[in-house]
Amino acid sequence: MWCGEAGSNSGLEGKVVLCGVRGIDGKKQRSACYLRHGWLCTARCKKALDLSTAFRHASFLSSSVGAQHLFRRCFTLGSSRVLQSQPSILNSVSLNTLNMEGGSLLPPATVSGMTELDRAAFERKILVPHVVVDGRRMDSILKKLKKYLLKLQKLKPVKISDDDPEKKEILVNPSMMRSSEDIRKHLGEVGEEVTCVYREVTVGYDNWKAEDILKAVLPANQEGAQSYSIVGHILHLNLRDHILPYKSLIGQVYLDKVPGISVVINKLSTIDSTYRNFQMEVLGGSGETIVTVKENGSTYTMDFARVYWNPRLSTEHGRIVGRLRHGDVLYDVMAGVGPFAIPAGKKKCYVLANDLNPDSFDALVKNCAKNKVEERVRCFNMDGHDFITTTLKTDLLARWNDPDFVGSIHVTMNLPAIAVTFLPSFQGLFHGTEIRDKVQLPLVHVYMFTKDTQENTAIQQVAENLGYSSKASGGGVEALQEDVHNSSDSKSNSRSRSDKDYASLKMHIQEVVHVRHVAPNKAMMRVSFQLPLEVLLEEPQESPCKKFKSS
């Protein structure tokens, strides 16, 4: 295949628009097509052909993508006049022929592997059908073509005609309408009133979304950097190791493409510190890490670098708060900056909220004041184990002894990495304490990470940390029923650890919820269960629960 100017010995002037090994007349010979005065001619046979025939032969001439690309590039040079003068020729021409490069509406393949952002490298030309419409018929035509418009960022799909300022041109997505015949067919009768022309449109970095840019640049068929969270003016990423060489480019792309952000950060490690925050690096932009966000009708201000906040948990926060009613009690053992506690206070619940992290505690107190719930939410800065065995215990006993209390009691434990390890704090919490009959048992909502989303996998973690055996033993269910309905016997005869079995615990399970996928083979789950009275009254074990210093 070759492409060049027409030779002077041919007697024809113009540019070569296609070269191949098979002539337009079907003979197996080298020939060239020349564009001259709106006609295509072949140098070999000196035969003039109308453009419609030439296009059909040209597409037959070679199945080579390279050859067809040369045809498209060279033909479109100065060809607008020809296409406008003979629009009917496009009825038989597919855009698969004209836009031969795969994914013509995507960034060019040449940007793959780029590590330093070069915006100019994303520029490319695509051949786009333009429907030329008289201004008086614009509304009716546009209505029919609305879902077929060429929709790219910073590219207007409707513009004033290049040739007649009294007319307008509608840009049609070439991947949805592959020929002018398709366009006319879709328009029906009004199709006779429009003209279809094809023009080259230059598109580039500004016209594509961030996900299109990153998909073109980053390694194929691998998880990339297209999942992120926005917290105030901060865009937060968790980049995997194979993406790190591209981190500078990724940060700049998001700064360019996502409105309202000024900083892009990447989490450097898992959340395993005492105060449940993480190390981070800035990938782009600058600014402080103090942010203000809104969730479920409440406003929270925090230092994102020093506390834990995940906007993906908004729905889950709403689920739990939706179960609360005026007059209920909530013990929030790992409260963070208050996404459970503050909405509960707004519902006029009585809330005891605790967090070990002093920065979270400080934000919790300020957010309670900001949301005007400080009179209903009491804040504590304690270890979770200490909070359960002292503050929660004292307040719960007071509720049980209050004959006027008729609300429900809830306990939230949202620290999925280790929250279940605080459950042993409830074992023997009221051993030896006089408790009146038919008390309101707390409903515990505990979060955890599991390898799968099976309910039994999550329930098993709860069972193990409450001292239940993993396999049901004979008489377990009946024994528990007897224990629940005859609390006086429970107070005098505590059950040993071996008598508590998995089957009896399952009677107390109200709900198991898959909250979200965190990573492959890692899910965040919630188990909501009524705390068994036998757990609260049993004799404490010789080795008390280890205190986990975590919020």
XYZ file of C-alpha atoms in Angstrom:
551
model
C 0.000 0.000 0.000
C 1.215 3.507 -0.771
C -0.127 7.006 -0.761
C 1.151 10.167 -2.440
C 0.565 12.937 -4.958
C -0.736 12.096 -8.416
C 1.979 11.633 -11.006
C 2.201 14.224 -13.796
C 2.318 11.503 -16.447
C -1.168 10.388 -15.540
C -2.731 13.481 -17.005
C -4.756 13.916 -13.823
C -4.309 16.364 -11.004
C -5.162 15.856 -7.359
C -4.273 13.631 -4.460
C -4.092 9.884 -4.389
C -6.847 8.726 -2.053
C -6.311 4.992 -2.249
C -3.757 2.556 -3.554
C -4.062 -1.180 -3.725
C -3.401 -4.395 -5.571
C -6.888 -4.732 -7.030
C -8.275 -2.124 -9.389
C -11.677 -0.537 -9.066
C -12.633 -2.320 -12.248
C -11.953 -5.641 -10.501
C -8.724 -6.513 -12.303
C -5.783 -7.726 -10.271
C -3.388 -4.866 -10.908
C -1.886 -1.919 -9.111
C -4.055 1.150 -9.471
C -4.641 4.473 -7.804
C -7.761 6.550 -7.244
C -7.569 10.294 -7.717
C -9.982 12.919 -6.499
C -10.707 15.459 -9.259
C -13.646 17.825 -9.507
C -15.910 15.632 -7.414
C -15.038 12.424 -9.270
C -12.731 9.503 -8.561
C -10.534 8.346 -11.405
C -8.056 5.483 -11.749
C -4.655 6.117 -13.270
C -4.533 2.663 -14.830
C -7.760 2.539 -16.741
C -8.364 6.292 -17.052
C -11.968 5.608 -16.142
C -14.043 8.146 -14.248
C -16.403 6.763 -11.633
C -19.067 8.478 -9.602
C -18.254 8.672 -5.900
C -20.933 6.200 -4.803
C -19.417 3.474 -6.997
C -15.910 4.469 -5.982
C -16.725 4.138 -2.287
C -18.175 0.677 -2.770
C -15.157 -0.463 -4.745
C -12.793 1.188 -2.314
C -14.197 -0.726 0.637
C -13.876 -3.900 -1.429
C -10.365 -3.019 -2.574
C -8.694 -4.094 0.638
C -9.764 -5.423 4.010
C -6.570 -4.051 5.512
C -7.301 -1.602 8.321
C -4.179 0.318 7.381
C -5.248 0.681 3.757
C -8.742 1.784 4.710
C -7.311 4.234 7.210
C -5.167 5.763 4.427
C -8.277 6.023 2.306
C -10.162 7.791 5.064
C -7.337 10.201 5.866
C -6.551 11.186 2.325
C -10.106 11.334 1.062
C -11.225 13.699 3.784
C -8.545 16.247 2.806
C -10.582 18.994 1.216
C -13.482 16.653 0.612
C -16.265 18.604 2.325
C -17.274 20.188 -0.976
C -17.601 16.817 -2.635
C -19.646 15.265 0.149
C -21.976 18.226 0.353
C -22.499 18.339 -3.386
C -23.363 14.642 -3.504
C -24.763 13.694 -0.078
C -26.523 10.654 -1.508
C -23.224 8.849 -1.944
C -23.064 8.335 1.833
C -26.184 6.199 1.848
C -24.081 3.222 0.871
C -21.021 4.016 2.977
C -20.630 2.557 6.454
C -18.801 4.477 9.157
C -16.983 1.242 9.872
C -15.169 2.074 6.644
C -14.721 5.774 7.360
C -13.729 5.493 11.033
C -11.623 2.370 10.694
C -9.602 2.718 13.875
C -11.304 0.684 16.625
C -12.794 2.712 19.444
C -12.739 5.959 17.466
C -14.581 7.771 20.279
C -11.959 6.767 22.831
C -8.472 8.180 23.436
C -5.778 6.990 21.023
C -3.988 3.742 21.820
C -0.640 5.566 21.727
C -1.200 6.965 25.243
C -1.120 3.500 26.811
C 1.593 3.277 29.459
C 2.017 7.045 29.852
C 3.307 7.901 33.349
C 3.722 11.680 33.030
C 0.608 13.442 31.793
C 0.940 14.812 28.255
C -2.438 16.303 27.387
C -1.507 16.990 23.773
C -0.882 13.288 23.138
C -4.606 12.581 23.501
C -5.575 14.578 20.422
C -7.110 12.658 17.539
C -9.429 13.245 14.593
C -12.654 11.374 14.048
C -15.055 11.472 11.129
C -18.476 12.487 12.421
C -21.826 12.627 10.601
C -23.321 16.133 10.639
C -27.026 16.518 9.960
C -27.577 19.927 8.379
C -30.995 21.285 9.356
C -32.970 24.377 8.489
C -33.358 26.426 11.665
C -37.150 26.333 11.408
C -37.214 22.521 11.620
C -34.513 22.261 14.260
C -36.722 21.308 17.210
C -38.498 18.411 15.489
C -35.294 16.973 14.011
C -33.347 17.344 17.254
C -36.094 15.572 19.180
C -35.773 12.518 16.928
C -31.959 12.470 17.151
C -31.621 13.366 20.834
C -30.414 9.969 22.042
C -28.005 9.632 19.105
C -26.117 12.883 19.684
C -22.343 12.857 19.938
C -21.912 13.461 23.663
C -18.377 14.291 24.699
C -17.230 16.701 27.377
C -16.740 20.287 26.180
C -18.108 19.479 22.718
C -21.396 21.001 21.653
C -23.475 18.493 19.670
C -25.355 21.315 17.922
C -23.586 24.182 16.141
C -24.109 26.756 13.417
C -23.440 25.307 9.975
C -19.973 25.909 8.559
C -21.460 26.721 5.150
C -24.719 28.507 5.910
C -25.182 30.578 9.071
C -28.950 30.234 8.637
C -28.695 26.491 9.217
C -27.480 24.331 12.075
C -25.571 21.073 12.188
C -26.346 18.225 14.570
C -23.366 15.997 15.406
C -24.378 12.342 15.504
C -22.515 9.602 17.375
C -20.832 7.571 14.614
C -20.895 4.401 16.686
C -24.695 4.592 16.989
C -25.568 5.762 13.473
C -23.199 4.022 11.082
C -24.327 5.569 7.801
C -26.414 8.396 6.432
C -28.900 5.754 5.364
C -29.377 4.863 9.048
C -29.928 8.521 9.887
C -32.480 9.079 7.114
C -34.279 5.865 7.976
C -34.563 6.921 11.597
C -35.831 10.391 10.654
C -38.511 8.982 8.356
C -40.296 11.508 6.174
C -38.409 14.493 7.587
C -35.181 12.817 6.480
C -35.762 14.239 3.005
C -35.457 17.744 4.456
C -31.932 17.344 5.836
C -28.476 16.973 4.372
C -25.948 14.514 5.808
C -22.291 15.440 5.557
C -19.190 14.009 7.188
C -16.573 16.223 8.749
C -13.408 15.581 10.705
C -13.732 16.656 14.320
C -10.649 17.088 16.486
C -11.083 15.713 19.994
C -8.607 15.472 22.824
C -7.912 15.362 26.540
C -10.615 17.875 27.435
C -13.326 15.828 25.721
C -12.978 12.589 27.706
C -13.973 11.694 31.241
C -11.412 10.671 33.828
C -12.349 6.985 33.542
C -11.809 7.072 29.755
C -8.406 8.714 30.175
C -7.273 6.239 32.837
C -8.623 3.219 30.980
C -6.551 4.223 27.963
C -3.379 4.800 29.995
C -3.343 2.120 32.690
C -2.529 -1.589 32.175
C -5.358 -3.475 30.511
C -7.506 -6.050 32.310
C -6.319 -5.029 35.754
C -8.052 -3.197 38.551
C -7.051 0.407 38.233
C -7.725 3.695 39.952
C -11.323 4.288 38.933
C -12.786 3.724 42.405
C -12.512 6.660 44.747
C -14.259 8.504 47.563
C -14.856 12.230 47.821
C -14.799 13.729 51.295
C -15.346 17.466 51.138
C -12.666 18.869 48.845
C -10.525 15.703 49.114
C -10.551 12.848 46.610
C -9.370 9.666 48.311
C -7.850 6.690 46.466
C -6.592 3.246 47.502
C -4.088 2.473 44.746
C -2.827 -1.059 44.262
C 0.883 -1.694 43.845
C 0.816 -2.236 40.077
C -0.769 1.215 39.611
C 1.736 3.169 41.715
C 4.032 4.077 38.758
C 1.100 6.075 37.367
C 0.148 7.816 40.619
C 1.307 11.305 39.584
C -0.694 11.124 36.341
C -3.734 9.765 38.167
C -3.682 12.607 40.673
C -3.481 15.229 37.931
C -6.248 13.640 35.853
C -8.653 13.671 38.785
C -7.773 17.264 39.642
C -8.583 18.204 36.048
C -11.739 16.149 35.706
C -13.556 16.068 39.051
C -15.184 19.378 39.982
C -15.012 20.748 43.507
C -11.841 18.967 44.670
C -8.471 20.552 45.452
C -6.495 17.618 46.854
C -6.027 14.017 45.682
C -4.612 11.602 48.262
C -3.655 7.939 48.314
C -3.899 5.723 51.377
C -0.505 4.183 52.119
C -1.450 1.487 54.606
C -4.398 -0.377 56.044
C -6.291 1.097 58.974
C -4.565 -0.707 61.799
C -3.377 2.048 64.107
C -4.622 2.713 67.597
C -6.828 5.577 66.485
C -8.196 4.092 63.247
C -6.640 6.569 60.826
C -4.153 5.976 58.033
C -1.004 7.388 56.498
C -1.527 9.168 53.206
C 0.403 10.793 50.396
C -0.718 13.718 48.256
C -0.904 12.831 44.551
C -2.057 16.218 43.350
C -3.187 19.618 44.506
C -2.733 21.139 47.919
C -4.723 22.326 50.903
C -5.660 21.456 54.444
C -7.313 18.183 55.441
C -10.082 19.781 57.538
C -13.313 18.943 55.720
C -17.037 19.443 56.253
C -19.458 16.896 54.844
C -23.192 16.275 54.938
C -24.783 12.869 55.421
C -28.391 11.884 56.107
C -29.350 15.415 57.053
C -26.475 16.034 59.487
C -23.247 18.022 59.091
C -19.823 16.765 60.191
C -16.516 18.636 60.392
C -13.307 16.657 60.903
C -9.613 16.389 60.120
C -9.725 13.645 57.505
C -6.052 12.818 58.079
C -6.630 12.064 61.768
C -10.048 10.373 61.986
C -11.966 7.658 60.145
C -14.710 8.579 57.691
C -16.079 6.504 54.834
C -18.827 8.056 52.661
C -19.680 4.586 51.310
C -21.262 3.773 54.678
C -23.939 6.460 54.395
C -26.641 3.947 53.472
C -25.701 1.656 56.348
C -25.754 4.526 58.823
C -29.243 5.360 57.598
C -30.425 1.747 58.002
C -29.521 1.600 61.673
C -30.814 5.067 62.530
C -34.028 4.169 60.708
C -34.670 1.446 63.307
C -34.546 3.917 66.193
C -37.580 5.633 67.657
C -38.168 8.569 69.965
C -37.223 7.489 73.484
C -34.879 4.634 72.489
C -31.371 4.291 73.893
C -28.208 3.944 71.768
C -24.809 2.927 73.116
C -22.297 3.742 70.348
C -19.115 1.968 71.427
C -16.920 3.129 68.491
C -18.695 6.354 67.568
C -16.093 8.067 65.365
C -17.246 11.602 64.566
C -20.910 10.678 65.136
C -22.629 9.223 62.013
C -24.828 6.990 64.223
C -24.962 9.091 67.383
C -25.896 12.489 65.962
C -28.856 11.369 63.763
C -30.074 9.295 66.720
C -29.930 12.398 68.908
C -31.976 14.259 66.313
C -34.662 11.563 66.683
C -34.696 12.383 70.408
C -33.040 9.159 71.436
C -30.805 9.044 74.489
C -27.249 8.411 73.255
C -23.989 7.490 74.939
C -21.242 7.821 72.298
C -17.642 6.768 72.820
C -14.392 6.861 70.859
C -10.803 6.263 71.932
C -9.256 8.552 69.312
C -8.931 12.033 70.906
C -9.321 13.702 67.494
C -12.511 11.750 66.829
C -13.770 12.571 70.312
C -13.058 16.278 69.798
C -14.866 16.238 66.423
C -17.754 14.266 67.980
C -18.272 16.879 70.692
C -18.127 19.771 68.212
C -20.422 18.019 65.748
C -22.991 17.407 68.481
C -22.995 21.148 69.173
C -23.119 21.982 65.444
C -26.153 19.739 65.009
C -27.745 20.897 68.290
C -27.958 17.484 69.956
C -25.477 18.020 72.794
C -28.255 17.718 75.388
C -29.210 14.233 74.175
C -25.772 12.839 73.255
C -23.195 12.262 75.989
C -19.649 11.836 74.661
C -16.859 9.701 76.132
C -13.185 9.263 75.277
C -12.506 5.720 76.537
C -11.281 2.309 75.443
C -14.213 0.311 74.094
C -13.837 -2.452 76.687
C -13.805 0.059 79.549
C -16.841 1.845 78.108
C -18.837 -1.400 78.045
C -17.854 -2.607 81.524
C -18.395 0.749 83.261
C -20.476 3.435 81.517
C -22.702 1.158 79.449
C -23.211 -1.268 82.327
C -24.247 1.464 84.773
C -26.623 3.158 82.364
C -28.192 -0.113 81.166
C -28.905 -1.209 84.740
C -30.536 2.160 85.387
C -32.805 1.668 82.342
C -33.809 -1.779 83.576
C -34.640 -0.399 87.005
C -36.680 2.504 85.615
C -40.358 1.417 85.528
C -41.174 4.289 83.152
C -38.668 3.280 80.462
C -40.450 1.613 77.553
C -38.031 2.194 74.654
C -35.695 -0.176 72.819
C -31.981 -0.477 73.560
C -29.366 -0.603 70.771
C -25.603 -1.074 70.776
C -23.520 -0.182 67.697
C -19.976 -1.512 67.297
C -18.623 -0.218 64.000
C -14.966 -1.152 63.958
C -15.061 -4.085 61.505
C -11.396 -5.029 61.865
C -11.752 -5.980 65.554
C -15.240 -5.062 66.831
C -16.205 -8.692 67.472
C -13.243 -9.008 69.848
C -15.008 -6.584 72.193
C -18.009 -8.913 72.526
C -16.383 -10.894 75.387
C -16.780 -7.721 77.451
C -20.480 -8.597 77.726
C -19.781 -12.048 79.198
C -20.683 -11.998 82.885
C -21.329 -8.224 82.747
C -24.175 -8.629 85.302
C -23.024 -11.797 87.064
C -24.298 -11.716 90.616
C -26.503 -8.653 89.960
C -30.193 -8.653 90.831
C -32.179 -8.039 87.630
C -35.941 -7.697 87.498
C -38.019 -9.983 85.334
C -38.607 -9.412 81.624
C -35.962 -6.761 81.077
C -35.445 -5.157 77.650
C -32.357 -6.915 76.231
C -30.017 -4.799 74.055
C -29.986 -5.284 70.283
C -26.325 -5.351 69.240
C -25.249 -4.287 65.730
C -21.676 -5.500 65.303
C -19.579 -5.099 62.137
C -16.811 -7.363 60.889
C -14.728 -8.384 57.888
C -15.291 -11.832 56.424
C -13.800 -13.816 53.543
C -17.231 -14.301 51.966
C -20.809 -13.059 52.292
C -22.302 -16.229 53.789
C -24.450 -15.529 56.849
C -22.986 -18.400 58.849
C -19.462 -17.063 58.328
C -20.404 -13.825 60.078
C -22.537 -15.487 62.774
C -19.662 -17.831 63.551
C -17.445 -14.872 64.508
C -20.102 -13.622 66.904
C -20.546 -17.092 68.403
C -16.855 -17.611 69.026
C -16.464 -14.249 70.771
C -19.495 -14.788 73.003
C -18.251 -18.188 74.115
C -20.645 -20.380 72.117
C -19.477 -23.703 70.776
C -19.257 -23.938 67.003
C -21.469 -27.048 66.768
C -24.992 -27.392 68.113
C -25.299 -29.788 71.035
C -28.395 -31.721 72.006
C -30.980 -29.760 73.915
C -29.301 -26.419 73.155
C -32.396 -24.714 71.752
C -34.718 -26.029 74.437
C -32.279 -25.104 77.161
C -31.987 -21.545 75.879
C -35.771 -21.173 75.616
C -36.089 -22.250 79.208
C -33.379 -19.787 80.203
C -34.955 -16.829 78.403
C -38.476 -17.424 79.733
C -37.409 -18.207 83.285
C -34.985 -15.451 84.231
C -35.142 -16.293 87.958
C -33.534 -19.667 87.272
C -30.913 -17.907 85.145
C -29.960 -15.578 87.973
C -29.273 -18.422 90.358
C -27.886 -20.999 87.962
C -25.500 -19.515 85.374
C -24.660 -21.702 82.441
C -21.144 -22.850 81.830
C -19.409 -22.024 78.529
C -19.802 -25.617 77.281
C -23.621 -25.462 77.631
C -23.911 -22.563 75.165
C -24.137 -23.758 71.599
C -24.345 -22.249 68.148
C -27.965 -23.289 67.585
C -29.147 -21.413 70.673
C -27.350 -18.239 69.600
C -29.031 -18.319 66.180
C -32.379 -17.893 67.895
C -31.246 -14.389 68.859
C -30.038 -13.349 65.391
C -32.349 -10.761 63.867
C -30.451 -9.786 60.725
C -27.238 -10.471 58.818
C -26.371 -7.820 56.214
C -23.665 -7.645 53.591
C -22.684 -3.980 53.840
C -20.079 -3.730 51.061
C -17.196 -5.452 49.334
C -13.914 -4.050 50.581
C -11.580 -6.083 48.359
C -11.527 -9.463 46.603
C -12.312 -12.115 49.227
C -12.999 -9.447 51.826
C -16.515 -8.293 52.705
C -17.871 -6.003 55.396
C -20.797 -7.646 57.211
C -23.178 -6.679 60.012
C -24.806 -9.091 62.448
C -27.716 -7.695 64.482
C -28.636 -9.886 67.439
C -30.373 -9.613 70.775
C -27.781 -10.040 73.495
C -28.626 -13.312 75.304
C -29.335 -12.944 79.005
C -27.295 -16.078 79.669
C -24.213 -14.244 78.359
C -24.770 -11.272 80.662
C -25.375 -13.451 83.747
C -22.747 -16.147 83.292
C -19.724 -16.401 85.540
C -16.802 -14.363 84.200
C -13.911 -16.352 82.763
C -10.584 -16.562 84.554
C -8.821 -14.529 81.868
C -10.756 -11.312 81.231
C -11.068 -9.918 77.736
C -7.904 -8.356 76.474
C -8.215 -4.612 76.080
C -7.788 -3.678 72.463
C -6.586 -0.121 72.223
C -8.647 0.912 69.265
C -11.444 3.310 68.648
